[in-house]
mmCIF file of C-alpha atoms in Angstrom:
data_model
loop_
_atom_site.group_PDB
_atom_site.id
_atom_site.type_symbol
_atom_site.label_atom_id
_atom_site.label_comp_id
_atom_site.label_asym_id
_atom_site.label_seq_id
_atom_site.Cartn_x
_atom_site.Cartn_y
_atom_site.Cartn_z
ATOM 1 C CA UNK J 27 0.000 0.000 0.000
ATOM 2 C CA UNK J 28 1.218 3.467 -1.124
ATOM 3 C CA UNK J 29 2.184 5.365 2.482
ATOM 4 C CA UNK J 30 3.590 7.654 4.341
ATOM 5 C CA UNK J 31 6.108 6.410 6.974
ATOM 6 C CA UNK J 32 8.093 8.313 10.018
ATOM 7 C CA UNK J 33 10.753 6.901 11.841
ATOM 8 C CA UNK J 34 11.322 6.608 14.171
ATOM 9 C CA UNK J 35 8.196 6.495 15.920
ATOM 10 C CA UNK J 36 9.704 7.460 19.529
ATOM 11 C CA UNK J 37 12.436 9.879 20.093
ATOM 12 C CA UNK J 38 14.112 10.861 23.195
ATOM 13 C CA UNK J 39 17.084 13.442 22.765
ATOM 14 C CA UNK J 40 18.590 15.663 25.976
ATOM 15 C CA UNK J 41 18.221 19.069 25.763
ATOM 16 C CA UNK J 42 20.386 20.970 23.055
ATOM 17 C CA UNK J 43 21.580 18.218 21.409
ATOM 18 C CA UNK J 44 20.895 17.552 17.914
ATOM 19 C CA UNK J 45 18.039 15.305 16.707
ATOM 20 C CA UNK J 46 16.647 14.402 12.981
ATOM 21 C CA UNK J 47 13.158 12.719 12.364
ATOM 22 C CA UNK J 48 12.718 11.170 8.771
ATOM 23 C CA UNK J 49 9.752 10.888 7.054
ATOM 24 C CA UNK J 50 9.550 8.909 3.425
ATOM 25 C CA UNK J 51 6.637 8.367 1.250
ATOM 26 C CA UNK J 52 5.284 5.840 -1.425
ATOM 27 C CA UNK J 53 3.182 7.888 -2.943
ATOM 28 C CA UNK J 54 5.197 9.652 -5.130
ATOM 29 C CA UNK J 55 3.943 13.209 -4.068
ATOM 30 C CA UNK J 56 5.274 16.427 -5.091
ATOM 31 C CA UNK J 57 4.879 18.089 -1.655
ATOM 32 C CA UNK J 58 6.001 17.155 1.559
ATOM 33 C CA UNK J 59 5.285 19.059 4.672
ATOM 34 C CA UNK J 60 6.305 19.184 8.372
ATOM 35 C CA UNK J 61 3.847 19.379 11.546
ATOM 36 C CA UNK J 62 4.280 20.391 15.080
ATOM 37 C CA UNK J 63 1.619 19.209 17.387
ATOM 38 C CA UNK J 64 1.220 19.798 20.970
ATOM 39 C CA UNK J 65 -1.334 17.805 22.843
ATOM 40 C CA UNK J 66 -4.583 18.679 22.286
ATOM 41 C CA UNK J 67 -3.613 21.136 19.756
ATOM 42 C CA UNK J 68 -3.906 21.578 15.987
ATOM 43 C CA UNK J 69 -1.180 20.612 13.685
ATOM 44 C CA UNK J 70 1.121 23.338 13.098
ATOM 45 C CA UNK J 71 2.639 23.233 9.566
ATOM 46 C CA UNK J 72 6.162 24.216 10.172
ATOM 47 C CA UNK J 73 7.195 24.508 6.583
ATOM 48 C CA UNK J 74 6.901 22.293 3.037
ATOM 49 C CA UNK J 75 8.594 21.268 0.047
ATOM 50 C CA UNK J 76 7.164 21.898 -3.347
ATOM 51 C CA UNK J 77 9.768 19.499 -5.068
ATOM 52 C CA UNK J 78 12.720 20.534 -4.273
ATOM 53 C CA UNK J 79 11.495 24.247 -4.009
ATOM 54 C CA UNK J 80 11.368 24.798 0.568
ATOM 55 C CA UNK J 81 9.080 26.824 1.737
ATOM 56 C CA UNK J 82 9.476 28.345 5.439
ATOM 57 C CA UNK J 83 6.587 29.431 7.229
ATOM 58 C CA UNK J 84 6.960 32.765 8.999
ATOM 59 C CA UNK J 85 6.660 31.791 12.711
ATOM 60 C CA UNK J 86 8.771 28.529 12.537
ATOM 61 C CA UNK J 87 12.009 29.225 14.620
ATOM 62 C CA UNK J 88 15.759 28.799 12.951
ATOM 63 C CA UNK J 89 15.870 25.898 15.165
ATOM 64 C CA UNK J 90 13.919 23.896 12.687
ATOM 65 C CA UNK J 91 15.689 23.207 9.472
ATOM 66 C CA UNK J 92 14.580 20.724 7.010
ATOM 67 C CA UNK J 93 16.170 18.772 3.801
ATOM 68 C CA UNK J 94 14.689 16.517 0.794
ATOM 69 C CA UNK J 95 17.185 14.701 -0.741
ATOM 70 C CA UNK J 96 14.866 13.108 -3.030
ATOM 71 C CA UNK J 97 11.257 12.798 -4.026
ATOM 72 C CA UNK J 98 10.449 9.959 -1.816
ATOM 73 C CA UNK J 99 12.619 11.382 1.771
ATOM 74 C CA UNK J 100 12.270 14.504 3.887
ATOM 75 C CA UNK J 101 14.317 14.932 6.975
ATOM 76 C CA UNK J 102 13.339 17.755 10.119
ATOM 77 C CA UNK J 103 16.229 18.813 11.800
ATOM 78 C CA UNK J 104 16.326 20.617 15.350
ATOM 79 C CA UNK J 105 19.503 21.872 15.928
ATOM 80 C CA UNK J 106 19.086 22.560 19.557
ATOM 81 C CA UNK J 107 16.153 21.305 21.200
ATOM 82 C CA UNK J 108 14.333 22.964 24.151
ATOM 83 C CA UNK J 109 11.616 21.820 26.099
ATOM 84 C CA UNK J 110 9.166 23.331 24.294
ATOM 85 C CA UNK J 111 10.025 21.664 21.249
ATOM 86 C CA UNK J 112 8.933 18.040 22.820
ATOM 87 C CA UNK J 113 6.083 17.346 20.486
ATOM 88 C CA UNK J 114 4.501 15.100 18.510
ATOM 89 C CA UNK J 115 5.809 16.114 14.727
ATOM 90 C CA UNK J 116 3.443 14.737 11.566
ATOM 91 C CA UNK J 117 4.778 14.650 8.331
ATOM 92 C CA UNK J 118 2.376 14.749 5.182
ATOM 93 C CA UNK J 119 2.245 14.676 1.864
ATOM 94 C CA UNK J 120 0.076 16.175 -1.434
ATOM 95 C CA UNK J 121 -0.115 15.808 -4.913
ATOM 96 C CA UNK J 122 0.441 19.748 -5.353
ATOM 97 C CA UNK J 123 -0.679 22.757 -4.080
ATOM 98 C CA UNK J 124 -4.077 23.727 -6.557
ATOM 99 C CA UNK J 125 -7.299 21.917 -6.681
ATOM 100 C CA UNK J 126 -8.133 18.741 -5.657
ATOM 101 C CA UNK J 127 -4.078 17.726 -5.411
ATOM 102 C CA UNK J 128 -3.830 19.682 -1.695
ATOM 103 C CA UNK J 129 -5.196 16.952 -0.022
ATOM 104 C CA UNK J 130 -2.690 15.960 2.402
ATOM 105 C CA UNK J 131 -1.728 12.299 3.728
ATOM 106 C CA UNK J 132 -0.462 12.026 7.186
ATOM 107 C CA UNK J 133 2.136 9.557 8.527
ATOM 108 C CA UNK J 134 1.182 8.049 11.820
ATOM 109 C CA UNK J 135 3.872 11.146 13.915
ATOM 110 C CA UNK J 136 7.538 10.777 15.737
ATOM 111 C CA UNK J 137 6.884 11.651 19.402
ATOM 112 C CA UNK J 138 9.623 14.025 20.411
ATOM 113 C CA UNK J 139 10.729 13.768 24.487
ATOM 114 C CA UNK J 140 13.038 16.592 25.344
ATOM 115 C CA UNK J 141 14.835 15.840 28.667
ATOM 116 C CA UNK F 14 -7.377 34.847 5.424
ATOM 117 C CA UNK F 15 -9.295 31.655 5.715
ATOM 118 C CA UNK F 16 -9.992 30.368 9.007
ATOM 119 C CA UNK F 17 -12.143 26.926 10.665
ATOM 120 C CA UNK F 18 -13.740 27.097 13.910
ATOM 121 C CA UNK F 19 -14.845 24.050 15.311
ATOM 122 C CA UNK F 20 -17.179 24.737 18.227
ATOM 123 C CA UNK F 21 -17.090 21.932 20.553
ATOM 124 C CA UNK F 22 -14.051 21.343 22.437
ATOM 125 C CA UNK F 23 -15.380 17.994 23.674
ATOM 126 C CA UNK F 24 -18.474 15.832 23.075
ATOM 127 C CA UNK F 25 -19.616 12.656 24.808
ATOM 128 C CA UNK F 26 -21.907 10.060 23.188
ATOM 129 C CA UNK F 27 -23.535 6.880 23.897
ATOM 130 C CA UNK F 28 -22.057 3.907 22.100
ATOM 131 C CA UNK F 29 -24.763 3.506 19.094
ATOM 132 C CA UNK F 30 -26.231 6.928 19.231
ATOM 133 C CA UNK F 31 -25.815 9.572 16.339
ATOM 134 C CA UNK F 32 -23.299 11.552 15.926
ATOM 135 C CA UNK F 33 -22.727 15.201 14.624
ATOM 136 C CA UNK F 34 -19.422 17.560 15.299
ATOM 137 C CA UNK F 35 -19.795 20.908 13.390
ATOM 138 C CA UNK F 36 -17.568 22.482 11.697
ATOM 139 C CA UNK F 37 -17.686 26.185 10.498
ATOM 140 C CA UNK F 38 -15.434 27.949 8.164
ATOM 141 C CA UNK F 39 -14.755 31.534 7.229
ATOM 142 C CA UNK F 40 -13.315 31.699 2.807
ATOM 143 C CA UNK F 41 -14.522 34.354 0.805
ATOM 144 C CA UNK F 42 -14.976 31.479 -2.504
ATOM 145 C CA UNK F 43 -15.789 28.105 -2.257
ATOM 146 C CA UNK F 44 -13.556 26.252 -0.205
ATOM 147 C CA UNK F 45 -12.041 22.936 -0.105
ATOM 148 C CA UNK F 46 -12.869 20.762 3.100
ATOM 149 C CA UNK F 47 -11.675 17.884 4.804
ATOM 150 C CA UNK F 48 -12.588 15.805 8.016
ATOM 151 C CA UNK F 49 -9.792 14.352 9.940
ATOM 152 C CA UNK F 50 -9.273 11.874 12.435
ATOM 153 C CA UNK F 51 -6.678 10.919 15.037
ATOM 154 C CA UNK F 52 -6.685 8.278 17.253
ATOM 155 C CA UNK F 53 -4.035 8.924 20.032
ATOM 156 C CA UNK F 54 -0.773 8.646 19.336
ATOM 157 C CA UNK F 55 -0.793 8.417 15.912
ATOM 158 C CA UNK F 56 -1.385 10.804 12.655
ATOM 159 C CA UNK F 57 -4.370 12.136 10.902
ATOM 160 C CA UNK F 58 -6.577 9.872 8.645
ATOM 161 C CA UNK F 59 -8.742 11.830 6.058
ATOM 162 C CA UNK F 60 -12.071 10.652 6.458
ATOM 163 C CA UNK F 61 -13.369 12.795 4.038
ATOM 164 C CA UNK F 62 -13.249 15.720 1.779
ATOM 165 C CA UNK F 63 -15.299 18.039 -0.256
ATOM 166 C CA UNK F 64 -14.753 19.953 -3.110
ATOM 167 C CA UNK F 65 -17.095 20.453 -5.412
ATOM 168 C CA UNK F 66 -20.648 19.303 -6.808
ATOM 169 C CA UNK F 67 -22.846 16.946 -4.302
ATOM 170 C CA UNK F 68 -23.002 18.485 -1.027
ATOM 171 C CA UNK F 69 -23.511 15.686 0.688
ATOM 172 C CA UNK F 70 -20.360 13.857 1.102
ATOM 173 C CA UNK F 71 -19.665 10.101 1.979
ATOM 174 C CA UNK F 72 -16.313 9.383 3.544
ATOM 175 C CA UNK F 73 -14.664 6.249 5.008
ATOM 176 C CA UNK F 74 -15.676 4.446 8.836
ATOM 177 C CA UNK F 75 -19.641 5.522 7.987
ATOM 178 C CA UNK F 76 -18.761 8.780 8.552
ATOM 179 C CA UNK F 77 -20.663 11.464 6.253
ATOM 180 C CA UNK F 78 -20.816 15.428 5.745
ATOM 181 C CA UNK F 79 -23.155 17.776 4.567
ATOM 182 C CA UNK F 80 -21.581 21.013 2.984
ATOM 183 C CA UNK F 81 -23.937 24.113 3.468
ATOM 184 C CA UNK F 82 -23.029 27.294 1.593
ATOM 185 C CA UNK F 83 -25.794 29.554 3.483
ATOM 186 C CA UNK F 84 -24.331 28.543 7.099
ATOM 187 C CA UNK F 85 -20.314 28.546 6.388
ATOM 188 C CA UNK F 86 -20.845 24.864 7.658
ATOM 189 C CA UNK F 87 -19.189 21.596 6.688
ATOM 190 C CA UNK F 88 -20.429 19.031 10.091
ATOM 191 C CA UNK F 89 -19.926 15.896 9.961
ATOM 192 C CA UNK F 90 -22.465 13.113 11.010
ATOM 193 C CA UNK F 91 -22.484 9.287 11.635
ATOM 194 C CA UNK F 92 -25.922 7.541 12.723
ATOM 195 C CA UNK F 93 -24.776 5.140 15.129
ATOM 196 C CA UNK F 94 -21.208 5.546 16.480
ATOM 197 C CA UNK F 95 -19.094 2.435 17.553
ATOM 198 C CA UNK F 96 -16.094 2.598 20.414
ATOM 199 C CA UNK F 97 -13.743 2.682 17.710
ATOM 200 C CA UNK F 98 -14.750 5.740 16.809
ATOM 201 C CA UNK F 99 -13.570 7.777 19.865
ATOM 202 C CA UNK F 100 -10.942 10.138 19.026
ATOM 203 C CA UNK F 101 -9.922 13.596 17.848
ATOM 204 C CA UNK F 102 -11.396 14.856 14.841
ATOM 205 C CA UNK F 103 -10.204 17.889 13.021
ATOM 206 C CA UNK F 104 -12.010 19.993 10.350
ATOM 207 C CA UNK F 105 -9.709 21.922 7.421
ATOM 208 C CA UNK F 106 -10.288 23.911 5.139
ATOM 209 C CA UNK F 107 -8.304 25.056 1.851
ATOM 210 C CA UNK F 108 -8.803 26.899 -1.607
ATOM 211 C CA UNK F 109 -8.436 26.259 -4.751
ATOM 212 C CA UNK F 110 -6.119 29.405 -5.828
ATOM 213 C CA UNK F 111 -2.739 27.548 -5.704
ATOM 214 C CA UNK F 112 0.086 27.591 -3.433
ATOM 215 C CA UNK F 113 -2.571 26.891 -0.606
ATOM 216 C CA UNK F 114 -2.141 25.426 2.313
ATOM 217 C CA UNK F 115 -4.460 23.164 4.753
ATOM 218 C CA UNK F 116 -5.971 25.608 8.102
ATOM 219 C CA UNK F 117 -6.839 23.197 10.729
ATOM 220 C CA UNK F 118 -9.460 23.539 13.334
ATOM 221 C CA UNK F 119 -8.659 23.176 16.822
ATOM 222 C CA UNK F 120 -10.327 20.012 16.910
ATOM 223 C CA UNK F 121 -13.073 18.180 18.728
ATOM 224 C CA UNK F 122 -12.029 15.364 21.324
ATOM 225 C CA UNK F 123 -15.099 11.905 21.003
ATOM 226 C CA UNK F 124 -15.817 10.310 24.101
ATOM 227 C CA UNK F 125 -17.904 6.994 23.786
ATOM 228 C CA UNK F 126 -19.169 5.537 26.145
ATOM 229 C CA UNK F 127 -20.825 2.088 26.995
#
């Protein structure tokens, strides 16, 4: 079955040190986005590729970097990791960005501990 | 700017009662929508979406939604709910313009019980 996938599923990392949550897909989508969720919260995109074209939101912090290697991987990146960055992050994808090809496909999440 | 509110924070329901969480969203054109859910711990399933055509809108689990131009409203119903069913659900709404992306509603938490 065509998918999204996120590994791993459960990360622990000490505060400030570097972490990197991968998401790939099956699909074959031309966008792949990044999430923050904190519980009981909605998602929070974070930012999104458009092919290889990265697209930052304007409230994400420098903290959060992100690379796409290739159509099928996309990697989040938080450089230094504070407490408030312990999360849940979803990673989804879309056909495009017009019409009917925004509809986005989730991944089942990484949970982020910060300790 | 588009925006979704999703009035009910939580809802409780008997185990094979109805079901309906609303969903209200503010887009000055026709919008697209989508119903969400997310069982804990894990990501968001689309249930269903709607953009265009019937307004009445089948989706996956026996889950259904009703789009209503006149009330900004986009609820989503199931007639007899199951314990499976508990979870959060999240309405979101996007455009057709290009270079869109999906606003999310704060979500409503489904309590079943026995």
């Amino acid at each position: 079955d065509a998918m999204v996938i996120q590994n791993p599923r459960y990360q622990v990392t000490q505060f400030g040190k570097p972490v990197t949550l991968s998401c790939s897909q099956t699909l074959n989508h031309n966008v792949m986005y990044w999430y923050q969720q904190k519980s009981s919260q909605a998602p929070k995109l974070l930012f999104h590729y458009y092919d290889k074209d990265f697209n930052n939101e304007a409230d994400t912090p420098d903290n959060f970097q992100s690379r796409r290697p290739n159509t099928s991987f996309c990697f989040l990146d938080i450089r230094s990791p504070g407490l408030g960055d312990a999360a849940m992050y979803l990673c989804a994808t879309s056909r495009g960005l017009a019409g009917a090809q925004i509809t986005q496909y989730f991944g089942p999440g990484t949970r982020l501990t910060v300790l | 700017a588009q925006s979704v509110t999703q009035p009910d924070i939580h809802i409780t329901v008997s185990e094979g009662a109805s079901l309906e969480l609303r969903c209200n969203y503010s887009y000055g054109a026709t919008p697209y929508l989508f119903w969400y859910v997310q069982s804990p711990g894990q990501g968001l399933q689309l249930l269903l979406k709607y953009f265009s055509g019937d307004t009445l809108v089948q989706g996956i689990k026996g889950f259904e939604a009703e789009f209503k131009r006149s009330q900004s409203s986009f609820n989503l119903r199931k007639p007899s709910v199951h314990w499976s069913d508990a979870a959060e659900y999240f309405c979101a709404v996007g455009s057709n313009f290009g270079n869109e992306k999906l606003t999310f509603g704060t979500g409503t938490r489904l309590t079943i019980i026995p």
